[in-house]
mmCIF file of C-alpha atoms in Angstrom:
data_model
loop_
_atom_site.group_PDB
_atom_site.id
_atom_site.type_symbol
_atom_site.label_atom_id
_atom_site.label_comp_id
_atom_site.label_asym_id
_atom_site.label_seq_id
_atom_site.Cartn_x
_atom_site.Cartn_y
_atom_site.Cartn_z
ATOM 1 C CA MET X 1 5.795 62.957 10.901
ATOM 2 C CA PRO X 2 5.344 59.255 11.548
ATOM 3 C CA ASN X 3 1.881 57.730 11.499
ATOM 4 C CA THR X 4 1.376 56.983 15.176
ATOM 5 C CA SER X 5 -1.799 55.002 14.441
ATOM 6 C CA ALA X 6 -0.027 52.490 12.182
ATOM 7 C CA ARG X 7 0.665 48.998 13.568
ATOM 8 C CA PRO X 8 4.323 48.106 14.091
ATOM 9 C CA LYS X 9 5.864 46.022 11.326
ATOM 10 C CA HIS X 10 7.406 42.674 12.312
ATOM 11 C CA GLY X 11 8.628 41.522 8.898
ATOM 12 C CA ARG X 12 5.623 39.230 8.477
ATOM 13 C CA ARG X 13 1.923 39.512 8.928
ATOM 14 C CA ALA X 14 0.674 39.275 12.448
ATOM 15 C CA ARG X 15 -1.387 36.214 13.116
ATOM 16 C CA ARG X 16 -5.085 36.783 13.150
ATOM 17 C CA ARG X 17 -6.754 36.229 16.442
ATOM 18 C CA ARG X 18 -9.398 33.575 16.555
ATOM 19 C CA ARG X 19 -12.796 35.145 16.280
ATOM 20 C CA VAL X 20 -14.750 34.641 19.465
ATOM 21 C CA ASP X 21 -17.983 32.765 18.862
ATOM 22 C CA PRO X 22 -19.842 32.343 22.165
ATOM 23 C CA ALA X 23 -22.399 29.933 20.692
ATOM 24 C CA ARG X 24 -19.735 27.675 19.235
ATOM 25 C CA ASP X 25 -17.625 27.794 22.393
ATOM 26 C CA GLN X 26 -20.673 26.851 24.449
ATOM 27 C CA LEU X 27 -21.413 23.939 22.096
ATOM 28 C CA VAL X 28 -17.820 22.706 22.316
ATOM 29 C CA SER X 29 -17.810 22.974 26.105
ATOM 30 C CA SER X 30 -21.111 21.158 26.570
ATOM 31 C CA SER X 31 -20.168 18.457 24.016
ATOM 32 C CA LEU X 32 -16.876 17.843 25.776
ATOM 33 C CA GLU X 33 -18.659 17.450 29.099
ATOM 34 C CA SER X 34 -21.209 15.119 27.472
ATOM 35 C CA ALA X 35 -18.435 13.031 25.886
ATOM 36 C CA GLN X 36 -16.732 12.567 29.246
ATOM 37 C CA GLN X 37 -19.996 11.715 30.977
ATOM 38 C CA CYS X 38 -20.971 9.197 28.273
ATOM 39 C CA LEU X 39 -17.549 7.639 28.599
ATOM 40 C CA LEU X 40 -18.081 7.180 32.336
ATOM 41 C CA ASN X 41 -21.480 5.621 31.585
ATOM 42 C CA GLN X 42 -19.876 3.312 28.967
ATOM 43 C CA ASP X 43 -22.077 4.805 26.247
ATOM 44 C CA TYR X 44 -19.206 4.685 23.778
ATOM 45 C CA GLY X 45 -21.169 5.398 20.601
ATOM 46 C CA THR X 46 -22.582 8.671 21.899
ATOM 47 C CA ALA X 47 -19.244 9.615 23.452
ATOM 48 C CA PHE X 48 -17.554 9.067 20.086
ATOM 49 C CA VAL X 49 -20.002 11.396 18.322
ATOM 50 C CA HIS X 50 -19.455 14.114 20.934
ATOM 51 C CA TYR X 51 -15.669 13.815 20.659
ATOM 52 C CA LEU X 52 -15.889 14.088 16.866
ATOM 53 C CA LEU X 53 -17.902 17.289 17.207
ATOM 54 C CA VAL X 54 -15.473 18.793 19.719
ATOM 55 C CA LEU X 55 -12.334 17.949 17.773
ATOM 56 C CA ASN X 56 -13.747 19.159 14.457
ATOM 57 C CA LEU X 57 -14.949 22.467 15.904
ATOM 58 C CA ALA X 58 -12.006 23.039 18.239
ATOM 59 C CA PRO X 59 -8.799 21.292 17.106
ATOM 60 C CA VAL X 60 -7.031 23.028 20.011
ATOM 61 C CA PHE X 61 -8.390 20.207 22.215
ATOM 62 C CA LYS X 62 -6.594 17.480 20.222
ATOM 63 C CA ASP X 63 -3.725 17.002 22.642
ATOM 64 C CA PHE X 64 -6.019 17.149 25.644
ATOM 65 C CA ALA X 65 -8.562 14.641 24.314
ATOM 66 C CA GLN X 66 -6.399 12.262 22.243
ATOM 67 C CA GLU X 67 -6.072 9.461 24.795
ATOM 68 C CA SER X 68 -9.753 9.523 25.732
ATOM 69 C CA PHE X 69 -10.724 9.690 22.065
ATOM 70 C CA ARG X 70 -8.616 6.629 21.240
ATOM 71 C CA PHE X 71 -10.112 4.678 24.129
ATOM 72 C CA THR X 72 -13.633 5.638 23.055
ATOM 73 C CA LEU X 73 -12.945 4.675 19.442
ATOM 74 C CA PHE X 74 -11.585 1.256 20.375
ATOM 75 C CA LYS X 75 -14.445 0.462 22.737
ATOM 76 C CA TRP X 76 -17.061 1.597 20.222
ATOM 77 C CA ALA X 77 -15.342 -0.436 17.497
ATOM 78 C CA GLU X 78 -15.533 -3.528 19.708
ATOM 79 C CA GLU X 79 -19.286 -3.052 20.094
ATOM 80 C CA LEU X 80 -19.802 -2.489 16.368
ATOM 81 C CA ASP X 81 -17.739 -5.572 15.572
ATOM 82 C CA SER X 82 -19.687 -7.727 18.028
ATOM 83 C CA VAL X 83 -22.973 -6.980 16.247
ATOM 84 C CA GLY X 84 -21.560 -7.197 12.729
ATOM 85 C CA ARG X 85 -21.749 -3.491 11.859
ATOM 86 C CA ILE X 86 -18.466 -3.671 9.997
ATOM 87 C CA GLN X 87 -18.973 -0.796 7.577
ATOM 88 C CA GLU X 88 -19.779 1.556 10.471
ATOM 89 C CA LEU X 89 -16.663 0.329 12.265
ATOM 90 C CA PHE X 90 -14.431 1.302 9.355
ATOM 91 C CA ASP X 91 -16.306 4.580 8.899
ATOM 92 C CA CYS X 92 -15.440 5.473 12.501
ATOM 93 C CA TYR X 93 -11.763 4.686 11.913
ATOM 94 C CA GLU X 94 -11.756 6.808 8.766
ATOM 95 C CA GLN X 95 -13.282 9.713 10.708
ATOM 96 C CA ALA X 96 -10.720 9.261 13.460
ATOM 97 C CA LEU X 97 -7.822 9.280 10.981
ATOM 98 C CA GLU X 98 -9.121 12.469 9.400
ATOM 99 C CA ILE X 99 -8.588 14.131 12.771
ATOM 100 C CA PHE X 100 -5.420 12.229 13.766
ATOM 101 C CA PRO X 101 -3.812 11.159 10.456
ATOM 102 C CA ALA X 102 -0.437 10.619 12.150
ATOM 103 C CA ASP X 103 -1.663 8.571 15.115
ATOM 104 C CA GLU X 104 0.281 5.295 14.930
ATOM 105 C CA VAL X 105 -1.928 3.623 17.559
ATOM 106 C CA ILE X 106 -5.136 4.228 15.572
ATOM 107 C CA LEU X 107 -3.413 3.151 12.337
ATOM 108 C CA ASN X 108 -2.219 -0.070 13.949
ATOM 109 C CA SER X 109 -5.644 -0.805 15.438
ATOM 110 C CA MET X 110 -7.383 -0.311 12.092
ATOM 111 C CA GLY X 111 -4.789 -2.584 10.496
ATOM 112 C CA GLU X 112 -5.639 -5.299 13.025
ATOM 113 C CA HIS X 113 -9.332 -5.121 12.122
ATOM 114 C CA LEU X 114 -8.515 -5.201 8.394
ATOM 115 C CA PHE X 115 -6.211 -8.190 8.787
ATOM 116 C CA ARG X 116 -8.721 -10.153 10.856
ATOM 117 C CA MET X 117 -11.366 -9.578 8.193
ATOM 118 C CA GLY X 118 -9.124 -10.744 5.375
ATOM 119 C CA PHE X 119 -8.033 -7.378 3.908
ATOM 120 C CA ARG X 120 -4.341 -8.208 4.171
ATOM 121 C CA ASP X 121 -2.966 -5.745 1.634
ATOM 122 C CA GLU X 122 -4.799 -2.862 3.297
ATOM 123 C CA ALA X 123 -3.764 -4.071 6.757
ATOM 124 C CA ALA X 124 -0.105 -4.160 5.727
ATOM 125 C CA GLY X 125 -0.398 -0.582 4.482
ATOM 126 C CA HIS X 126 -1.687 0.627 7.850
ATOM 127 C CA PHE X 127 0.965 -1.268 9.820
ATOM 128 C CA HIS X 128 3.630 0.150 7.517
ATOM 129 C CA LYS X 129 2.383 3.708 8.033
ATOM 130 C CA ALA X 130 2.387 3.180 11.807
ATOM 131 C CA LEU X 131 5.995 1.960 11.673
ATOM 132 C CA LYS X 132 7.050 4.924 9.563
ATOM 133 C CA LEU X 133 5.629 7.230 12.209
ATOM 134 C CA LYS X 134 7.155 5.278 15.093
ATOM 135 C CA PRO X 135 9.829 2.757 14.007
ATOM 136 C CA ASP X 136 10.200 1.346 17.539
ATOM 137 C CA TYR X 137 6.466 0.611 17.933
ATOM 138 C CA PRO X 138 6.574 -3.135 18.821
ATOM 139 C CA GLU X 139 2.901 -3.959 18.169
ATOM 140 C CA ALA X 140 2.980 -2.468 14.681
ATOM 141 C CA ARG X 141 6.275 -4.210 13.872
ATOM 142 C CA GLU X 142 4.935 -7.587 15.000
ATOM 143 C CA ASN X 143 1.718 -7.082 13.041
ATOM 144 C CA PHE X 144 3.597 -5.989 9.920
ATOM 145 C CA TYR X 145 5.826 -9.088 9.954
ATOM 146 C CA ARG X 146 2.793 -11.290 10.590
ATOM 147 C CA VAL X 147 0.885 -9.945 7.584
ATOM 148 C CA ALA X 148 4.059 -9.994 5.479
ATOM 149 C CA ASN X 149 4.251 -13.751 6.029
ATOM 150 C CA TRP X 150 0.819 -14.032 4.440
ATOM 151 C CA LEU X 151 1.524 -11.698 1.544
ATOM 152 C CA VAL X 152 5.085 -12.619 0.625
ATOM 153 C CA GLU X 153 5.715 -16.329 0.339
ATOM 154 C CA ARG X 154 9.075 -17.426 1.711
ATOM 155 C CA TRP X 155 10.166 -18.755 -1.692
ATOM 156 C CA HIS X 156 10.312 -15.144 -2.927
ATOM 157 C CA PHE X 157 13.411 -14.592 -0.824
ATOM 158 C CA LEU X 158 15.138 -17.678 -2.214
ATOM 159 C CA MET X 159 14.260 -16.575 -5.737
ATOM 160 C CA LEU X 160 15.539 -13.038 -5.210
ATOM 161 C CA ASN X 161 18.816 -14.434 -3.918
ATOM 162 C CA ASP X 162 19.218 -16.830 -6.852
ATOM 163 C CA HIS X 163 22.235 -15.132 -8.434
ATOM 164 C CA GLY X 164 22.245 -17.446 -11.442
ATOM 165 C CA ARG X 165 18.640 -16.645 -12.270
ATOM 166 C CA ASN X 166 19.167 -12.918 -11.786
ATOM 167 C CA ARG X 167 22.259 -12.938 -13.982
ATOM 168 C CA LYS X 168 20.417 -14.715 -16.820
ATOM 169 C CA TYR X 169 17.598 -12.175 -16.711
ATOM 170 C CA GLN X 170 20.042 -9.303 -16.581
ATOM 171 C CA GLN X 171 21.963 -10.637 -19.594
ATOM 172 C CA ALA X 172 18.781 -11.210 -21.629
ATOM 173 C CA ILE X 173 17.455 -7.715 -20.828
ATOM 174 C CA GLN X 174 20.834 -6.147 -21.621
ATOM 175 C CA LYS X 175 20.912 -7.890 -24.991
ATOM 176 C CA ALA X 176 17.363 -6.799 -25.864
ATOM 177 C CA VAL X 177 18.025 -3.169 -24.951
ATOM 178 C CA GLN X 178 21.274 -3.146 -26.926
ATOM 179 C CA ASN X 179 19.316 -4.461 -29.912
ATOM 180 C CA GLY X 180 17.047 -1.416 -29.811
ATOM 181 C CA CYS X 181 14.264 -2.346 -27.372
ATOM 182 C CA ASN X 182 14.536 0.769 -25.221
ATOM 183 C CA THR X 183 10.932 1.105 -23.991
ATOM 184 C CA VAL X 184 10.172 -1.534 -21.383
ATOM 185 C CA LEU X 185 7.205 -2.844 -19.387
ATOM 186 C CA ASP X 186 7.843 -5.102 -16.383
ATOM 187 C CA ILE X 187 4.709 -7.185 -15.750
ATOM 188 C CA GLY X 188 4.252 -8.334 -12.146
ATOM 189 C CA THR X 189 7.278 -6.371 -11.009
ATOM 190 C CA GLY X 190 7.314 -7.648 -7.407
ATOM 191 C CA THR X 191 10.288 -5.891 -5.832
ATOM 192 C CA GLY X 192 11.049 -4.040 -9.081
ATOM 193 C CA ILE X 193 14.256 -5.928 -9.809
ATOM 194 C CA LEU X 194 13.644 -6.560 -13.536
ATOM 195 C CA GLY X 195 12.559 -3.000 -14.195
ATOM 196 C CA MET X 196 15.731 -1.785 -12.518
ATOM 197 C CA CYS X 197 17.770 -4.187 -14.663
ATOM 198 C CA ALA X 198 16.199 -2.609 -17.748
ATOM 199 C CA LYS X 199 17.017 0.897 -16.563
ATOM 200 C CA LYS X 200 20.593 -0.071 -15.734
ATOM 201 C CA ALA X 201 20.871 -1.605 -19.206
ATOM 202 C CA GLY X 202 20.129 1.824 -20.682
ATOM 203 C CA ALA X 203 16.416 1.669 -21.508
ATOM 204 C CA ALA X 204 14.995 5.132 -22.196
ATOM 205 C CA GLU X 205 11.571 4.439 -20.658
ATOM 206 C CA VAL X 206 10.691 1.820 -18.064
ATOM 207 C CA TYR X 207 7.178 1.064 -16.807
ATOM 208 C CA ALA X 208 6.139 -1.581 -14.305
ATOM 209 C CA CYS X 209 2.864 -2.892 -12.927
ATOM 210 C CA GLU X 210 2.022 -4.851 -9.799
ATOM 211 C CA LEU X 211 -1.385 -6.070 -8.629
ATOM 212 C CA SER X 212 -0.553 -6.618 -4.944
ATOM 213 C CA LYS X 213 -0.753 -3.336 -3.045
ATOM 214 C CA THR X 214 1.886 -4.501 -0.582
ATOM 215 C CA MET X 215 4.339 -5.479 -3.316
ATOM 216 C CA TYR X 216 3.535 -2.298 -5.242
ATOM 217 C CA GLU X 217 4.457 -0.159 -2.231
ATOM 218 C CA LEU X 218 7.549 -2.276 -1.628
ATOM 219 C CA ALA X 219 8.633 -1.888 -5.261
ATOM 220 C CA CYS X 220 8.234 1.888 -5.000
ATOM 221 C CA GLU X 221 10.480 1.939 -1.929
ATOM 222 C CA VAL X 222 13.086 -0.378 -3.473
ATOM 223 C CA VAL X 223 13.232 1.680 -6.666
ATOM 224 C CA ALA X 224 13.541 4.909 -4.661
ATOM 225 C CA ALA X 225 16.273 3.405 -2.465
ATOM 226 C CA ASN X 226 18.216 2.599 -5.631
ATOM 227 C CA GLY X 227 17.952 6.166 -6.925
ATOM 228 C CA MET X 228 15.545 5.355 -9.782
ATOM 229 C CA GLU X 229 12.324 6.847 -8.402
ATOM 230 C CA GLY X 230 11.927 9.345 -11.236
ATOM 231 C CA SER X 231 12.972 7.020 -14.033
ATOM 232 C CA ILE X 232 10.673 4.004 -13.490
ATOM 233 C CA LYS X 233 6.909 4.493 -13.438
ATOM 234 C CA ILE X 234 5.213 1.839 -11.304
ATOM 235 C CA LEU X 235 1.457 1.276 -11.553
ATOM 236 C CA HIS X 236 -0.698 -0.490 -8.968
ATOM 237 C CA LYS X 237 -2.630 -2.376 -11.613
ATOM 238 C CA LYS X 238 -3.087 -5.752 -13.278
ATOM 239 C CA SER X 239 -1.482 -5.829 -16.720
ATOM 240 C CA LEU X 240 -4.692 -7.231 -18.219
ATOM 241 C CA GLU X 241 -6.407 -3.950 -17.308
ATOM 242 C CA MET X 242 -3.738 -1.662 -18.746
ATOM 243 C CA GLU X 243 -4.387 0.431 -21.822
ATOM 244 C CA VAL X 244 -2.512 2.781 -24.137
ATOM 245 C CA PRO X 245 -2.421 5.756 -23.667
ATOM 246 C CA THR X 246 -4.363 5.708 -20.372
ATOM 247 C CA ASP X 247 -1.714 3.848 -18.363
ATOM 248 C CA ILE X 248 1.384 4.048 -20.558
ATOM 249 C CA PRO X 249 1.806 6.673 -23.290
ATOM 250 C CA HIS X 250 2.535 4.260 -26.127
ATOM 251 C CA ARG X 251 3.258 0.619 -26.884
ATOM 252 C CA VAL X 252 6.594 -0.704 -25.643
ATOM 253 C CA SER X 253 9.264 -2.650 -27.469
ATOM 254 C CA LEU X 254 10.158 -5.011 -24.605
ATOM 255 C CA VAL X 255 8.104 -6.850 -21.975
ATOM 256 C CA VAL X 256 9.913 -8.520 -19.102
ATOM 257 C CA THR X 257 8.143 -10.740 -16.610
ATOM 258 C CA GLU X 258 8.718 -13.373 -13.961
ATOM 259 C CA THR X 259 5.091 -14.435 -13.603
ATOM 260 C CA VAL X 260 5.871 -18.134 -13.611
ATOM 261 C CA ASP X 261 5.676 -20.793 -10.955
ATOM 262 C CA ALA X 262 7.220 -24.239 -10.646
ATOM 263 C CA GLY X 263 4.575 -25.575 -13.031
ATOM 264 C CA LEU X 264 5.214 -22.750 -15.507
ATOM 265 C CA PHE X 265 1.638 -21.568 -16.076
ATOM 266 C CA GLY X 266 0.306 -21.138 -12.517
ATOM 267 C CA GLU X 267 0.622 -17.349 -12.384
ATOM 268 C CA GLY X 268 -1.196 -16.674 -15.653
ATOM 269 C CA ILE X 269 1.800 -15.856 -17.840
ATOM 270 C CA ILE X 270 0.088 -17.010 -21.042
ATOM 271 C CA GLU X 271 -2.946 -14.775 -20.591
ATOM 272 C CA SER X 272 -0.717 -11.830 -19.626
ATOM 273 C CA LEU X 273 1.504 -12.199 -22.676
ATOM 274 C CA ILE X 274 -1.397 -12.646 -25.092
ATOM 275 C CA HIS X 275 -2.905 -9.408 -23.782
ATOM 276 C CA ALA X 276 0.473 -7.687 -23.973
ATOM 277 C CA TRP X 277 1.009 -8.696 -27.617
ATOM 278 C CA HIS X 278 -2.438 -7.414 -28.558
ATOM 279 C CA HIS X 279 -2.540 -4.205 -26.528
ATOM 280 C CA LEU X 280 0.820 -3.165 -25.041
ATOM 281 C CA LEU X 281 3.637 -4.335 -27.329
ATOM 282 C CA LEU X 282 4.801 -3.046 -30.689
ATOM 283 C CA PRO X 283 4.602 -5.471 -33.652
ATOM 284 C CA PRO X 284 6.708 -8.655 -33.198
ATOM 285 C CA LYS X 285 9.389 -7.666 -35.720
ATOM 286 C CA ILE X 286 10.392 -4.678 -33.595
ATOM 287 C CA SER X 287 9.591 -5.967 -30.101
ATOM 288 C CA THR X 288 10.313 -8.951 -27.888
ATOM 289 C CA VAL X 289 9.604 -10.618 -24.555
ATOM 290 C CA VAL X 290 11.982 -11.796 -21.848
ATOM 291 C CA PRO X 291 11.865 -14.719 -21.227
ATOM 292 C CA SER X 292 11.203 -15.829 -24.811
ATOM 293 C CA VAL X 293 12.357 -19.458 -24.761
ATOM 294 C CA LYS X 294 11.051 -22.178 -22.535
ATOM 295 C CA THR X 295 12.354 -25.618 -21.735
ATOM 296 C CA THR X 296 9.921 -27.872 -19.941
ATOM 297 C CA PHE X 297 11.159 -31.007 -18.226
ATOM 298 C CA GLN X 298 8.698 -33.738 -17.402
ATOM 299 C CA MET X 299 9.166 -36.738 -15.181
ATOM 300 C CA PHE X 300 6.664 -39.505 -14.587
ATOM 301 C CA GLN X 301 6.984 -41.587 -11.484
ATOM 302 C CA LYS X 302 4.818 -44.675 -11.417
ATOM 303 C CA SER X 303 3.184 -45.572 -8.143
ATOM 304 C CA SER X 304 0.650 -48.218 -7.236
ATOM 305 C CA SER X 305 -2.319 -46.036 -8.123
ATOM 306 C CA SER X 306 -1.249 -42.973 -10.081
ATOM 307 C CA PHE X 307 1.417 -41.076 -12.010
ATOM 308 C CA ASN X 308 3.075 -38.060 -10.416
ATOM 309 C CA CYS X 309 4.039 -35.360 -12.906
ATOM 310 C CA ILE X 310 6.684 -32.754 -12.094
ATOM 311 C CA LEU X 311 7.162 -29.768 -14.362
ATOM 312 C CA ALA X 312 10.298 -27.684 -14.179
ATOM 313 C CA ASN X 313 10.745 -23.987 -14.759
ATOM 314 C CA LEU X 314 11.213 -21.499 -17.557
ATOM 315 C CA GLU X 315 14.588 -20.544 -18.945
ATOM 316 C CA GLY X 316 15.619 -17.008 -19.779
#
């Protein structure tokens, strides 16, 4: 005889009903009313606190309150900014993003505050997240391109499209890997191009580091787009701070880098390579660096009051 008291089976567990809590429901209701009243009275700080309480206790109100919550956040942020309470401003944005982590409008707004205060890497990250959530969001796209102009100098694009330079690097890396240097560290990877050259050359292990957060995230995307996401480990770190085995499991046999400027030494290549030889590379007889040979051209042009010195670049 069937058990008539048993609950019907539906192939999966029935969802539990939300436990009724009259005290909590009363608190949520009164806080929501207070938030709306404070908003009408332009008391944005108090309204923000009430909205936080409501949305944390009763997430079911998220859709209903999202627009008002955004408006309150932005107005309260303006007041905090006007009196220099910057840390509180960012705390409010962090609290808002805990509740609405996928809100492209809040992400974009926080990015604007970060950019205006000089935190360009962090601003770019927020604009990028907003664009991922809504690719046709015009404000986020404009902001992202604006901050990109600050973070990525235009000469990077010319350099990346210098086929002669790229070919020389590729040939030098290929030769080193064929000679047995199959563990590689790319210092200052930028877009990740040299690390990818090493992997394509057949290197068994490829590591890369990049100090700029924006370029680090870009390198991760470029590497993933080229199907090498699992074969190149990219670290958001300055090479001078890297250690074995904390950051890479062992010393490498090849370091590749393009940390040079038109004057050769402007991007700290000497300091980076000295640190690499002491802490990250195997002994010289079984390891190498690309580029390893430099040719420096020097021209002096005499003027009425001074000499102008022009230094050329580094050869692969």
